[in-house]
């Protein structure tokens, strides 16, 4: 009884031979590349054609030419071989202590250009380790770590690091208090009294989780608008809807252009304050090779990567 093409019998060796014959332009050239006899290559491709029930090469000319069906199946063959090679490389890396995937959660205050620069080097160094990136604020950085969705976090000073986490210093970022150029506070020369700040809406980044509940710092006005997104807070500041703190790297261009003005506030020196950033991870599950590389690279990168 005819059961149709026997696709279960197709081997990787056959697919690699099929690809080589196409790329090299002849069975004899493929044989030289694969260190086999021409007859062995011809027989392997003929067997593959029989198993598939498809003619892959037109042999009527001096050199074999792919048939229309052969051109379609060649792309499939390349995909199968590439996926298997990727799986083998990943398995080899895992056997040597390399994570199958690296999931990182980053505080929204951390400069994304630093992450991007290190990620570019990461891709070159660990091409078979996918990188998954979450961007959160405040306690939202810790939640994916506690849930097991991420293995490394880059956190700011709030909230406190959970007891189950280990942390390593990563350096500081500069934090500025700003308002739109036409905001009433921006027109005040010198240090702004706290009672004056309290008369105006303060824009505050809020936590998506309960991990920082009762631990808020830097609230100077009873009139607060809370936003869970730094991008939205930035636009509200530009729109004159309130005043508030921002990482300097996100507002430097606005200050230079005059759209935003740095406010001088009692207890905060002009030029802003330094906000410490830390790398955190579950103590019971420390980073593997890829994670340790990422952490060390970020430590070498206070503003730029070491070789930028």
PDB file of N, CA, C and O in Angstrom, residues 10-12 14-20 48 52 56 70-85:
ATOM      1  N   UNK A  10      13.740  11.625   6.814  1.00  0.00           N
ATOM      2  CA  UNK A  10      14.660  12.664   6.358  1.00  0.00           C
ATOM      3  C   UNK A  10      15.655  12.983   7.476  1.00  0.00           C
ATOM      4  O   UNK A  10      15.281  13.187   8.630  1.00  0.00           O
ATOM      5  N   UNK A  11      16.939  13.041   7.102  1.00  0.00           N
ATOM      6  CA  UNK A  11      17.981  13.296   8.098  1.00  0.00           C
ATOM      7  C   UNK A  11      18.599  14.676   7.904  1.00  0.00           C
ATOM      8  O   UNK A  11      18.512  15.279   6.827  1.00  0.00           O
ATOM      9  N   UNK A  12      19.264  15.149   8.961  1.00  0.00           N
ATOM     10  CA  UNK A  12      19.998  16.405   8.854  1.00  0.00           C
ATOM     11  C   UNK A  12      21.124  16.300   7.837  1.00  0.00           C
ATOM     12  O   UNK A  12      21.433  17.267   7.137  1.00  0.00           O
ATOM     13  N   UNK A  14      21.100  14.657   5.090  1.00  0.00           N
ATOM     14  CA  UNK A  14      20.516  14.866   3.766  1.00  0.00           C
ATOM     15  C   UNK A  14      20.246  16.346   3.498  1.00  0.00           C
ATOM     16  O   UNK A  14      20.523  16.847   2.409  1.00  0.00           O
ATOM     17  N   UNK A  15      19.705  17.028   4.502  1.00  0.00           N
ATOM     18  CA  UNK A  15      19.396  18.447   4.321  1.00  0.00           C
ATOM     19  C   UNK A  15      20.664  19.266   4.119  1.00  0.00           C
ATOM     20  O   UNK A  15      20.701  20.172   3.290  1.00  0.00           O
ATOM     21  N   UNK A  16      21.713  18.947   4.867  1.00  0.00           N
ATOM     22  CA  UNK A  16      22.982  19.665   4.688  1.00  0.00           C
ATOM     23  C   UNK A  16      23.558  19.406   3.298  1.00  0.00           C
ATOM     24  O   UNK A  16      24.137  20.309   2.672  1.00  0.00           O
ATOM     25  N   UNK A  17      23.404  18.199   2.807  1.00  0.00           N
ATOM     26  CA  UNK A  17      23.889  17.866   1.465  1.00  0.00           C
ATOM     27  C   UNK A  17      23.084  18.610   0.410  1.00  0.00           C
ATOM     28  O   UNK A  17      23.641  19.134  -0.571  1.00  0.00           O
ATOM     29  N   UNK A  18      21.765  18.669   0.586  1.00  0.00           N
ATOM     30  CA  UNK A  18      20.887  19.411  -0.312  1.00  0.00           C
ATOM     31  C   UNK A  18      21.309  20.893  -0.362  1.00  0.00           C
ATOM     32  O   UNK A  18      21.447  21.474  -1.450  1.00  0.00           O
ATOM     33  N   UNK A  19      21.549  21.498   0.797  1.00  0.00           N
ATOM     34  CA  UNK A  19      21.964  22.891   0.859  1.00  0.00           C
ATOM     35  C   UNK A  19      23.318  23.092   0.186  1.00  0.00           C
ATOM     36  O   UNK A  19      23.519  24.047  -0.577  1.00  0.00           O
ATOM     37  N   UNK A  20      24.256  22.182   0.448  1.00  0.00           N
ATOM     38  CA  UNK A  20      25.592  22.294  -0.140  1.00  0.00           C
ATOM     39  C   UNK A  20      25.527  22.197  -1.663  1.00  0.00           C
ATOM     40  O   UNK A  20      26.204  22.950  -2.373  1.00  0.00           O
ATOM     41  N   UNK A  48      16.624  11.620  -0.839  1.00  0.00           N
ATOM     42  CA  UNK A  48      15.821  12.686  -0.240  1.00  0.00           C
ATOM     43  C   UNK A  48      14.624  13.014  -1.122  1.00  0.00           C
ATOM     44  O   UNK A  48      13.504  13.198  -0.637  1.00  0.00           O
ATOM     45  N   UNK A  52      10.667  12.605  -0.086  1.00  0.00           N
ATOM     46  CA  UNK A  52       9.760  13.749  -0.107  1.00  0.00           C
ATOM     47  C   UNK A  52       8.699  13.636  -1.189  1.00  0.00           C
ATOM     48  O   UNK A  52       7.674  14.315  -1.141  1.00  0.00           O
ATOM     49  N   UNK A  56      13.913  17.836  -6.576  1.00  0.00           N
ATOM     50  CA  UNK A  56      14.556  19.058  -6.096  1.00  0.00           C
ATOM     51  C   UNK A  56      15.422  19.713  -7.157  1.00  0.00           C
ATOM     52  O   UNK A  56      15.545  20.937  -7.184  1.00  0.00           O
ATOM     53  N   UNK A  70      12.076  22.855  -5.448  1.00  0.00           N
ATOM     54  CA  UNK A  70      13.356  22.796  -4.750  1.00  0.00           C
ATOM     55  C   UNK A  70      13.727  24.120  -4.114  1.00  0.00           C
ATOM     56  O   UNK A  70      14.268  24.164  -3.000  1.00  0.00           O
ATOM     57  N   UNK A  71      13.423  25.218  -4.818  1.00  0.00           N
ATOM     58  CA  UNK A  71      13.744  26.543  -4.265  1.00  0.00           C
ATOM     59  C   UNK A  71      12.935  26.818  -2.992  1.00  0.00           C
ATOM     60  O   UNK A  71      13.437  27.381  -2.026  1.00  0.00           O
ATOM     61  N   UNK A  72      11.663  26.390  -2.993  1.00  0.00           N
ATOM     62  CA  UNK A  72      10.823  26.578  -1.811  1.00  0.00           C
ATOM     63  C   UNK A  72      11.334  25.740  -0.648  1.00  0.00           C
ATOM     64  O   UNK A  72      11.480  26.217   0.489  1.00  0.00           O
ATOM     65  N   UNK A  73      11.633  24.471  -0.932  1.00  0.00           N
ATOM     66  CA  UNK A  73      12.060  23.575   0.143  1.00  0.00           C
ATOM     67  C   UNK A  73      13.480  23.878   0.623  1.00  0.00           C
ATOM     68  O   UNK A  73      13.835  23.518   1.747  1.00  0.00           O
ATOM     69  N   UNK A  74      14.279  24.544  -0.211  1.00  0.00           N
ATOM     70  CA  UNK A  74      15.623  24.918   0.222  1.00  0.00           C
ATOM     71  C   UNK A  74      15.550  25.877   1.411  1.00  0.00           C
ATOM     72  O   UNK A  74      16.314  25.754   2.378  1.00  0.00           O
ATOM     73  N   UNK A  75      14.625  26.833   1.346  1.00  0.00           N
ATOM     74  CA  UNK A  75      14.464  27.766   2.463  1.00  0.00           C
ATOM     75  C   UNK A  75      14.052  27.022   3.729  1.00  0.00           C
ATOM     76  O   UNK A  75      14.525  27.327   4.835  1.00  0.00           O
ATOM     77  N   UNK A  76      13.165  26.025   3.570  1.00  0.00           N
ATOM     78  CA  UNK A  76      12.764  25.233   4.737  1.00  0.00           C
ATOM     79  C   UNK A  76      13.941  24.449   5.296  1.00  0.00           C
ATOM     80  O   UNK A  76      14.116  24.348   6.514  1.00  0.00           O
ATOM     81  N   UNK A  77      14.745  23.889   4.387  1.00  0.00           N
ATOM     82  CA  UNK A  77      15.904  23.108   4.827  1.00  0.00           C
ATOM     83  C   UNK A  77      16.886  23.988   5.596  1.00  0.00           C
ATOM     84  O   UNK A  77      17.422  23.583   6.635  1.00  0.00           O
ATOM     85  N   UNK A  78      17.109  25.188   5.110  1.00  0.00           N
ATOM     86  CA  UNK A  78      18.009  26.111   5.827  1.00  0.00           C
ATOM     87  C   UNK A  78      17.455  26.422   7.227  1.00  0.00           C
ATOM     88  O   UNK A  78      18.206  26.500   8.204  1.00  0.00           O
ATOM     89  N   UNK A  79      16.150  26.628   7.323  1.00  0.00           N
ATOM     90  CA  UNK A  79      15.549  26.926   8.614  1.00  0.00           C
ATOM     91  C   UNK A  79      15.695  25.774   9.595  1.00  0.00           C
ATOM     92  O   UNK A  79      16.020  25.980  10.770  1.00  0.00           O
ATOM     93  N   UNK A  80      15.464  24.551   9.119  1.00  0.00           N
ATOM     94  CA  UNK A  80      15.596  23.375   9.994  1.00  0.00           C
ATOM     95  C   UNK A  80      17.027  23.236  10.493  1.00  0.00           C
ATOM     96  O   UNK A  80      17.279  23.049  11.690  1.00  0.00           O
ATOM     97  N   UNK A  81      17.997  23.326   9.593  1.00  0.00           N
ATOM     98  CA  UNK A  81      19.404  23.173   9.971  1.00  0.00           C
ATOM     99  C   UNK A  81      19.837  24.289  10.919  1.00  0.00           C
ATOM    100  O   UNK A  81      20.530  24.042  11.913  1.00  0.00           O
ATOM    101  N   UNK A  82      19.408  25.523  10.637  1.00  0.00           N
ATOM    102  CA  UNK A  82      19.774  26.645  11.511  1.00  0.00           C
ATOM    103  C   UNK A  82      19.194  26.461  12.906  1.00  0.00           C
ATOM    104  O   UNK A  82      19.870  26.726  13.917  1.00  0.00           O
ATOM    105  N   UNK A  83      17.953  25.978  12.993  1.00  0.00           N
ATOM    106  CA  UNK A  83      17.328  25.771  14.301  1.00  0.00           C
ATOM    107  C   UNK A  83      18.033  24.672  15.091  1.00  0.00           C
ATOM    108  O   UNK A  83      18.227  24.791  16.307  1.00  0.00           O
ATOM    109  N   UNK A  84      18.424  23.620  14.407  1.00  0.00           N
ATOM    110  CA  UNK A  84      19.140  22.540  15.097  1.00  0.00           C
ATOM    111  C   UNK A  84      20.510  23.017  15.552  1.00  0.00           C
ATOM    112  O   UNK A  84      20.949  22.733  16.679  1.00  0.00           O
ATOM    113  N   UNK A  85      21.208  23.778  14.704  1.00  0.00           N
ATOM    114  CA  UNK A  85      22.514  24.309  15.098  1.00  0.00           C
ATOM    115  C   UNK A  85      22.383  25.242  16.297  1.00  0.00           C
ATOM    116  O   UNK A  85      23.216  25.234  17.205  1.00  0.00           O
TER     117      UNK A  85
END
